[in-house]
Amino acid sequence: MKQVYNFSAGPAVLPQPVLKQVQEEMLSYQGSGMSVMELSHRSTLFEEIISEAENLLRELMGIPDNYKVLFLQGGASLQFTMVPLNLALHQKAAFVNTGSWSKKAIQEAKKVAEPIVIASSEDRNFHYIPEIPEAPQDASYIHITTNNTIEGTAYFDIPQTKIPLVADMSSNILSNDYRVEDFGLIYAGAQKNIGPAGLTIVIVREDLIGQVPDLPAMLDYAVQAKNDSLYNTPPTFAIYVAKLVLEWIKKEGGVAEMERRNHEKAALLYAYLDQSEMFSSSVEPAFRSLTNIPFQTGNEQLDQLFLQEAERQGFINLKGHRSVGGMRASLYNAFPILGVEEFVHFMEGFAVKYKGGKIYV
């Protein structure tokens, strides 16, 4: 099997032990003669899977008893609608604009609520994280994106707020060790640190559920919570893989250990970028993401050559988001530190080969 290092921003790299276990159990889960993909979501076997997944997530994140854990579909993008629909229908909702995903959340909120931007980092091309100011008293919640996958910035200190804080935590859930109590609601697409695409996790404080009557059932947190995420057929296979990933995180030392490793991996790459004459990062150092690291040479032709040579060496999915260009290395929990070390070595060789930006054909 070809050895590659997958820097994809999502769907992203999964732990090798998890993939091997999925392979081993693919045809017959626990001797049932059925794959997990064939199990009824009402079966005892699957009810055990989803219950274990919730218990593991609660343990790893320290989720208090007064929060519900929901396993939903539609990606984090559906939460751009579900959050204001459930928490701020026809009311004000405050947003901190830190990049592309914040903007999308704001645009969707406009359709069902009255979003107001209380802080933004757009003035410096989203290269930093602004402080969260006090929101208007009549705002139902404050929305932040804890890690900006495209721009490469992240929150490390979460302030106490008087109104509920809602977080899109899609790209650094289980990577940064946050306190759930600091948030009223957390949502995250699974395809970066939790499991395969198709599953979305919502962690919501109970007092925020059921505020709006007669919502469409599939968009109502109260309905989903009452039915333990089994109102309709959930993404069963994705939940199963997520359970295995959560088991792996626990075995490896938990979220605190994941964060420690992520600091170590990110520090290696940032240290090289900071001393390099060819590559650079535009993100202000205090706000640099541990999981998504955009960088560039300043020469589009050289960037393309770098991506081509990197792929030939097994460093794949490094192309930056189309809105910003350049390159992006995503170092999620399952990405090995050896991959970062070998990648930095490759970058050093590339910089020597094309010193001064000269490209030889």
Tab-separated table of C-alpha atoms in Angstrom:
chain	number	residue	atom	x	y	z
A	1	MET	CA	0.000	0.000	0.000
A	2	LYS	CA	1.320	3.435	-0.954
A	3	GLN	CA	2.356	5.546	2.044
A	4	VAL	CA	0.881	9.047	1.919
A	5	TYR	CA	0.415	11.870	4.368
A	6	ASN	CA	-3.074	13.276	3.973
A	7	PHE	CA	-3.271	17.003	4.778
A	8	SER	CA	-6.924	17.310	3.704
A	9	ALA	CA	-9.042	19.852	5.578
A	10	GLY	CA	-11.930	17.389	5.463
A	11	PRO	CA	-12.925	14.674	4.984
A	12	ALA	CA	-9.693	14.125	6.824
A	13	VAL	CA	-7.230	11.521	8.018
A	14	LEU	CA	-8.540	8.873	10.430
A	15	PRO	CA	-6.486	6.840	12.942
A	16	GLN	CA	-4.991	3.722	11.359
A	17	PRO	CA	-6.108	1.455	14.245
A	18	VAL	CA	-9.690	2.627	13.711
A	19	LEU	CA	-9.587	1.919	9.984
A	20	LYS	CA	-8.186	-1.548	10.651
A	21	GLN	CA	-10.940	-2.306	13.150
A	22	VAL	CA	-13.574	-1.104	10.675
A	23	GLN	CA	-12.034	-3.432	8.106
A	24	GLU	CA	-12.060	-6.385	10.500
A	25	GLU	CA	-15.698	-5.809	11.494
A	26	MET	CA	-16.968	-4.823	8.059
A	27	LEU	CA	-18.709	-8.079	7.152
A	28	SER	CA	-19.883	-9.190	10.584
A	29	TYR	CA	-20.205	-6.820	13.531
A	30	GLN	CA	-19.727	-8.676	16.840
A	31	GLY	CA	-20.487	-11.979	15.161
A	32	SER	CA	-23.941	-10.850	14.047
A	33	GLY	CA	-23.386	-11.858	10.425
A	34	MET	CA	-24.274	-8.283	9.450
A	35	SER	CA	-22.228	-5.216	8.736
A	36	VAL	CA	-22.924	-2.132	10.867
A	37	MET	CA	-24.260	-0.640	7.630
A	38	GLU	CA	-26.952	-3.330	7.668
A	39	LEU	CA	-28.004	-3.014	11.304
A	40	SER	CA	-31.398	-1.551	12.103
A	41	HIS	CA	-31.067	1.698	14.020
A	42	ARG	CA	-33.688	0.229	16.392
A	43	SER	CA	-31.616	-2.893	17.056
A	44	THR	CA	-29.968	-3.587	20.397
A	45	LEU	CA	-26.550	-3.674	18.735
A	46	PHE	CA	-26.882	-0.183	17.273
A	47	GLU	CA	-28.499	1.253	20.401
A	48	GLU	CA	-25.373	0.090	22.246
A	49	ILE	CA	-23.151	1.790	19.651
A	50	ILE	CA	-24.872	5.181	19.869
A	51	SER	CA	-25.113	5.018	23.668
A	52	GLU	CA	-21.400	4.192	23.982
A	53	ALA	CA	-20.524	6.998	21.557
A	54	GLU	CA	-22.435	9.520	23.660
A	55	ASN	CA	-20.914	8.279	26.914
A	56	LEU	CA	-17.400	8.477	25.480
A	57	LEU	CA	-17.955	12.001	24.165
A	58	ARG	CA	-19.346	13.094	27.537
A	59	GLU	CA	-16.335	11.627	29.316
A	60	LEU	CA	-13.728	13.077	26.928
A	61	MET	CA	-15.208	16.577	26.849
A	62	GLY	CA	-16.506	16.678	30.426
A	63	ILE	CA	-20.051	17.366	29.232
A	64	PRO	CA	-22.334	18.211	32.200
A	65	ASP	CA	-25.575	16.314	32.770
A	66	ASN	CA	-27.693	19.352	31.844
A	67	TYR	CA	-26.480	19.227	28.234
A	68	LYS	CA	-27.961	17.015	25.524
A	69	VAL	CA	-25.757	15.301	22.941
A	70	LEU	CA	-27.365	14.932	19.521
A	71	PHE	CA	-26.151	12.898	16.533
A	72	LEU	CA	-27.582	14.644	13.474
A	73	GLN	CA	-27.154	14.919	9.720
A	74	GLY	CA	-26.795	17.805	7.270
A	75	GLY	CA	-23.285	18.900	8.221
A	76	ALA	CA	-22.383	21.981	10.220
A	77	SER	CA	-23.948	23.998	7.405
A	78	LEU	CA	-27.442	22.866	8.407
A	79	GLN	CA	-26.708	24.190	11.905
A	80	PHE	CA	-26.338	27.656	10.375
A	81	THR	CA	-30.130	27.432	10.057
A	82	MET	CA	-31.053	25.173	12.974
A	83	VAL	CA	-29.338	27.299	15.618
A	84	PRO	CA	-31.161	30.589	14.869
A	85	LEU	CA	-34.381	28.685	14.141
A	86	ASN	CA	-34.349	27.086	17.601
A	87	LEU	CA	-32.728	29.873	19.613
A	88	ALA	CA	-33.574	33.170	17.898
A	89	LEU	CA	-36.495	32.868	15.491
A	90	HIS	CA	-37.382	36.444	14.398
A	91	GLN	CA	-35.048	37.761	17.122
A	92	LYS	CA	-31.544	39.203	17.305
A	93	ALA	CA	-28.461	36.963	17.250
A	94	ALA	CA	-24.934	38.332	17.654
A	95	PHE	CA	-22.016	37.129	15.522
A	96	VAL	CA	-18.237	37.481	15.577
A	97	ASN	CA	-17.068	37.436	11.964
A	98	THR	CA	-13.718	35.676	11.652
A	99	GLY	CA	-13.865	34.349	8.111
A	100	SER	CA	-15.651	32.349	5.446
A	101	TRP	CA	-17.637	30.034	7.712
A	102	SER	CA	-18.740	32.875	9.978
A	103	LYS	CA	-19.978	34.735	6.910
A	104	LYS	CA	-21.999	31.731	5.778
A	105	ALA	CA	-23.526	31.366	9.237
A	106	ILE	CA	-24.514	35.043	9.178
A	107	GLN	CA	-26.056	34.775	5.711
A	108	GLU	CA	-28.183	31.788	6.686
A	109	ALA	CA	-29.268	33.391	9.964
A	110	LYS	CA	-30.675	36.344	7.997
A	111	LYS	CA	-33.381	34.061	6.631
A	112	VAL	CA	-34.923	33.293	10.022
A	113	ALA	CA	-33.528	35.834	12.493
A	114	GLU	CA	-31.881	39.253	12.790
A	115	PRO	CA	-28.099	38.736	12.867
A	116	ILE	CA	-25.862	41.565	14.059
A	117	VAL	CA	-22.065	41.559	13.751
A	118	ILE	CA	-20.554	42.715	17.036
A	119	ALA	CA	-16.894	42.147	16.098
A	120	SER	CA	-14.912	41.290	12.967
A	121	SER	CA	-11.338	40.635	11.870
A	122	GLU	CA	-12.068	41.413	8.231
A	123	ASP	CA	-10.153	44.705	8.557
A	124	ARG	CA	-6.896	42.705	8.565
A	125	ASN	CA	-7.928	39.966	6.139
A	126	PHE	CA	-9.041	37.676	8.984
A	127	HIS	CA	-5.458	37.169	10.160
A	128	TYR	CA	-6.372	37.567	13.831
A	129	ILE	CA	-9.190	36.881	16.333
A	130	PRO	CA	-10.999	39.944	17.709
A	131	GLU	CA	-12.117	40.213	21.316
A	132	ILE	CA	-15.716	39.258	21.989
A	133	PRO	CA	-17.496	42.401	23.185
A	134	GLU	CA	-20.698	42.552	25.191
A	135	ALA	CA	-23.662	41.816	22.976
A	136	PRO	CA	-26.948	43.723	23.108
A	137	GLN	CA	-29.140	42.514	25.971
A	138	ASP	CA	-31.881	41.523	23.533
A	139	ALA	CA	-29.600	39.215	21.532
A	140	SER	CA	-30.473	35.547	21.983
A	141	TYR	CA	-26.902	34.301	21.686
A	142	ILE	CA	-23.371	35.098	20.484
A	143	HIS	CA	-21.990	32.931	17.683
A	144	ILE	CA	-18.270	32.249	17.157
A	145	THR	CA	-16.221	29.898	14.995
A	146	THR	CA	-13.585	28.477	17.319
A	147	ASN	CA	-11.232	27.478	14.500
A	148	ASN	CA	-11.210	29.049	11.061
A	149	THR	CA	-10.281	26.256	8.697
A	150	ILE	CA	-9.616	28.478	5.690
A	151	GLU	CA	-7.957	31.469	7.358
A	152	GLY	CA	-5.939	29.486	9.920
A	153	THR	CA	-6.946	31.294	13.131
A	154	ALA	CA	-8.350	29.932	16.392
A	155	TYR	CA	-9.682	30.858	19.825
A	156	PHE	CA	-7.614	29.661	22.771
A	157	ASP	CA	-9.269	31.605	25.602
A	158	ILE	CA	-13.052	31.545	25.776
A	159	PRO	CA	-14.497	34.482	27.734
A	160	GLN	CA	-17.522	34.279	29.991
A	161	THR	CA	-20.541	35.875	28.325
A	162	LYS	CA	-23.841	37.035	29.823
A	163	ILE	CA	-25.860	35.512	27.019
A	164	PRO	CA	-25.382	31.981	25.630
A	165	LEU	CA	-22.261	31.441	23.538
A	166	VAL	CA	-22.754	29.263	20.453
A	167	ALA	CA	-19.703	27.740	18.766
A	168	ASP	CA	-19.074	26.190	15.400
A	169	MET	CA	-16.328	23.820	16.583
A	170	SER	CA	-16.164	21.714	13.431
A	171	SER	CA	-12.419	21.823	12.856
A	172	ASN	CA	-11.010	21.757	16.392
A	173	ILE	CA	-13.476	19.806	18.513
A	174	LEU	CA	-11.446	17.256	20.520
A	175	SER	CA	-8.256	19.055	19.394
A	176	ASN	CA	-8.433	22.026	21.752
A	177	ASP	CA	-9.398	21.345	25.357
A	178	TYR	CA	-12.362	23.695	25.850
A	179	ARG	CA	-14.770	23.781	28.803
A	180	VAL	CA	-18.259	22.833	27.624
A	181	GLU	CA	-19.756	24.943	30.445
A	182	ASP	CA	-18.478	28.075	28.667
A	183	PHE	CA	-20.921	27.430	25.827
A	184	GLY	CA	-24.674	27.220	25.502
A	185	LEU	CA	-24.410	25.181	22.317
A	186	ILE	CA	-21.580	23.530	20.371
A	187	TYR	CA	-21.915	22.031	16.926
A	188	ALA	CA	-19.399	20.271	14.734
A	189	GLY	CA	-19.274	18.375	11.475
A	190	ALA	CA	-17.590	15.048	12.175
A	191	GLN	CA	-15.365	14.774	9.122
A	192	LYS	CA	-12.281	16.434	10.587
A	193	ASN	CA	-11.635	14.990	14.047
A	194	ILE	CA	-14.518	12.637	14.846
A	195	GLY	CA	-15.235	10.338	11.913
A	196	PRO	CA	-16.541	10.159	8.342
A	197	ALA	CA	-18.598	12.819	6.616
A	198	GLY	CA	-22.346	12.585	7.174
A	199	LEU	CA	-22.485	12.996	10.953
A	200	THR	CA	-22.899	16.242	12.888
A	201	ILE	CA	-22.562	16.518	16.659
A	202	VAL	CA	-24.650	19.038	18.610
A	203	ILE	CA	-24.086	19.609	22.332
A	204	VAL	CA	-26.814	21.872	23.691
A	205	ARG	CA	-27.770	23.053	27.173
A	206	GLU	CA	-31.218	21.816	28.121
A	207	ASP	CA	-32.689	25.245	28.892
A	208	LEU	CA	-32.074	26.300	25.270
A	209	ILE	CA	-34.192	23.467	23.891
A	210	GLY	CA	-37.893	23.806	23.125
A	211	GLN	CA	-38.063	27.616	23.052
A	212	VAL	CA	-39.921	27.714	19.726
A	213	PRO	CA	-43.101	25.634	19.271
A	214	ASP	CA	-44.183	23.856	16.108
A	215	LEU	CA	-40.847	23.780	14.286
A	216	PRO	CA	-40.420	21.212	11.496
A	217	ALA	CA	-39.609	17.981	13.314
A	218	MET	CA	-36.273	17.357	11.609
A	219	LEU	CA	-35.102	20.877	12.495
A	220	ASP	CA	-36.280	20.859	16.114
A	221	TYR	CA	-33.704	20.155	18.838
A	222	ALA	CA	-36.546	19.227	21.199
A	223	VAL	CA	-37.768	16.458	18.894
A	224	GLN	CA	-34.251	15.141	18.338
A	225	ALA	CA	-33.460	15.197	22.069
A	226	LYS	CA	-36.742	13.540	23.055
A	227	ASN	CA	-36.028	10.708	20.619
A	228	ASP	CA	-32.340	10.280	21.557
A	229	SER	CA	-31.272	11.199	17.990
A	230	LEU	CA	-33.383	8.311	16.651
A	231	TYR	CA	-36.422	10.231	15.391
A	232	ASN	CA	-35.498	8.957	11.933
A	233	THR	CA	-32.656	6.767	10.654
A	234	PRO	CA	-29.420	8.438	11.761
A	235	PRO	CA	-26.064	8.071	9.935
A	236	THR	CA	-25.439	4.707	11.584
A	237	PHE	CA	-22.082	3.833	10.028
A	238	ALA	CA	-20.636	7.293	10.708
A	239	ILE	CA	-21.733	7.054	14.358
A	240	TYR	CA	-20.082	3.632	14.650
A	241	VAL	CA	-16.770	4.952	13.267
A	242	ALA	CA	-17.050	7.999	15.533
A	243	LYS	CA	-17.373	5.656	18.530
A	244	LEU	CA	-14.164	3.912	17.492
A	245	VAL	CA	-12.366	7.252	17.092
A	246	LEU	CA	-13.534	8.334	20.549
A	247	GLU	CA	-12.241	5.054	21.981
A	248	TRP	CA	-8.898	5.721	20.277
A	249	ILE	CA	-8.698	9.246	21.729
A	250	LYS	CA	-9.429	7.908	25.212
A	251	LYS	CA	-6.794	5.188	24.850
A	252	GLU	CA	-4.216	7.731	23.640
A	253	GLY	CA	-4.702	9.951	26.685
A	254	GLY	CA	-7.797	12.058	26.035
A	255	VAL	CA	-8.349	15.568	24.698
A	256	ALA	CA	-5.580	17.130	26.794
A	257	GLU	CA	-3.084	14.756	25.194
A	258	MET	CA	-4.483	15.493	21.738
A	259	GLU	CA	-4.001	19.208	22.366
A	260	ARG	CA	-0.440	18.650	23.586
A	261	ARG	CA	0.396	16.684	20.436
A	262	ASN	CA	-1.250	19.288	18.240
A	263	HIS	CA	0.839	22.043	19.844
A	264	GLU	CA	3.949	19.973	19.148
A	265	LYS	CA	3.032	19.281	15.517
A	266	ALA	CA	2.011	22.862	14.782
A	267	ALA	CA	5.127	24.262	16.479
A	268	LEU	CA	7.359	22.253	14.137
A	269	LEU	CA	5.741	23.658	11.020
A	270	TYR	CA	5.384	27.234	12.293
A	271	ALA	CA	9.023	27.265	13.413
A	272	TYR	CA	10.116	26.375	9.907
A	273	LEU	CA	7.766	28.885	8.257
A	274	ASP	CA	9.019	31.684	10.530
A	275	GLN	CA	12.656	31.219	9.536
A	276	SER	CA	12.066	30.338	5.882
A	277	GLU	CA	13.012	32.782	3.125
A	278	MET	CA	10.623	31.084	0.702
A	279	PHE	CA	7.498	30.203	2.680
A	280	SER	CA	5.473	32.389	5.012
A	281	SER	CA	2.319	32.447	7.131
A	282	SER	CA	0.138	35.567	7.216
A	283	VAL	CA	-1.639	34.678	10.459
A	284	GLU	CA	-0.709	36.746	13.507
A	285	PRO	CA	1.239	34.406	15.849
A	286	ALA	CA	-1.037	34.737	18.901
A	287	PHE	CA	-4.027	33.446	16.935
A	288	ARG	CA	-2.470	30.660	14.875
A	289	SER	CA	-4.584	27.531	14.543
A	290	LEU	CA	-3.145	24.230	15.755
A	291	THR	CA	-5.060	22.287	13.139
A	292	ASN	CA	-5.149	24.300	9.894
A	293	ILE	CA	-1.986	26.069	8.779
A	294	PRO	CA	-2.180	28.097	5.544
A	295	PHE	CA	1.066	29.284	3.971
A	296	GLN	CA	2.397	30.499	0.630
A	297	THR	CA	5.499	31.445	-1.349
A	298	GLY	CA	4.060	34.659	-2.793
A	299	ASN	CA	4.514	33.253	-6.307
A	300	GLU	CA	1.540	31.365	-7.753
A	301	GLN	CA	3.702	29.468	-10.242
A	302	LEU	CA	6.024	28.370	-7.450
A	303	ASP	CA	3.040	27.375	-5.306
A	304	GLN	CA	1.779	25.109	-8.095
A	305	LEU	CA	5.195	23.548	-8.541
A	306	PHE	CA	5.417	22.936	-4.799
A	307	LEU	CA	2.031	21.203	-4.776
A	308	GLN	CA	3.030	18.990	-7.706
A	309	GLU	CA	6.347	17.941	-6.201
A	310	ALA	CA	4.786	17.434	-2.774
A	311	GLU	CA	2.160	15.086	-4.196
A	312	ARG	CA	4.811	13.070	-5.995
A	313	GLN	CA	6.500	12.600	-2.619
A	314	GLY	CA	3.274	11.456	-0.951
A	315	PHE	CA	2.240	14.745	0.695
A	316	ILE	CA	-1.294	15.127	-0.614
A	317	ASN	CA	-4.279	17.501	-0.357
A	318	LEU	CA	-2.141	20.558	0.418
A	319	LYS	CA	-3.833	22.979	-1.960
A	320	GLY	CA	-5.196	26.023	-0.153
A	321	HIS	CA	-8.869	26.894	-0.262
A	322	ARG	CA	-9.866	28.432	-3.580
A	323	SER	CA	-10.772	31.707	-1.861
A	324	VAL	CA	-7.246	32.313	-0.529
A	325	GLY	CA	-4.929	30.178	-2.681
A	326	GLY	CA	-1.488	29.029	-1.603
A	327	MET	CA	-1.166	25.909	0.509
A	328	ARG	CA	-2.764	24.579	3.672
A	329	ALA	CA	-1.580	21.812	5.985
A	330	SER	CA	-4.336	20.360	8.177
A	331	LEU	CA	-2.894	18.565	11.204
A	332	TYR	CA	-5.873	16.959	12.890
A	333	ASN	CA	-5.625	14.528	15.808
A	334	ALA	CA	-4.933	11.476	13.649
A	335	PHE	CA	-2.160	13.152	11.658
A	336	PRO	CA	1.192	11.729	12.874
A	337	ILE	CA	4.072	13.914	14.031
A	338	LEU	CA	6.364	11.889	11.761
A	339	GLY	CA	4.401	13.262	8.824
A	340	VAL	CA	5.127	16.840	9.927
A	341	GLU	CA	8.830	16.077	10.396
A	342	GLU	CA	9.123	14.529	6.943
A	343	PHE	CA	7.105	17.344	5.403
A	344	VAL	CA	9.366	20.030	6.873
A	345	HIS	CA	12.364	18.106	5.541
A	346	PHE	CA	10.767	18.087	2.091
A	347	MET	CA	10.096	21.844	2.312
A	348	GLU	CA	13.732	22.475	3.222
A	349	GLY	CA	14.877	20.575	0.152
A	350	PHE	CA	12.397	22.358	-2.088
A	351	ALA	CA	13.546	25.763	-0.810
A	352	VAL	CA	17.165	24.922	-1.591
A	353	LYS	CA	16.268	23.620	-5.055
A	354	TYR	CA	14.283	26.720	-6.000
A	355	LYS	CA	16.155	29.325	-3.987
A	356	GLY	CA	15.349	32.863	-5.091
A	357	GLY	CA	12.114	31.714	-6.683
A	358	LYS	CA	13.858	30.516	-9.856
A	359	ILE	CA	11.874	27.827	-11.594
A	360	TYR	CA	13.757	25.608	-13.999
A	361	VAL	CA	11.766	23.584	-16.516
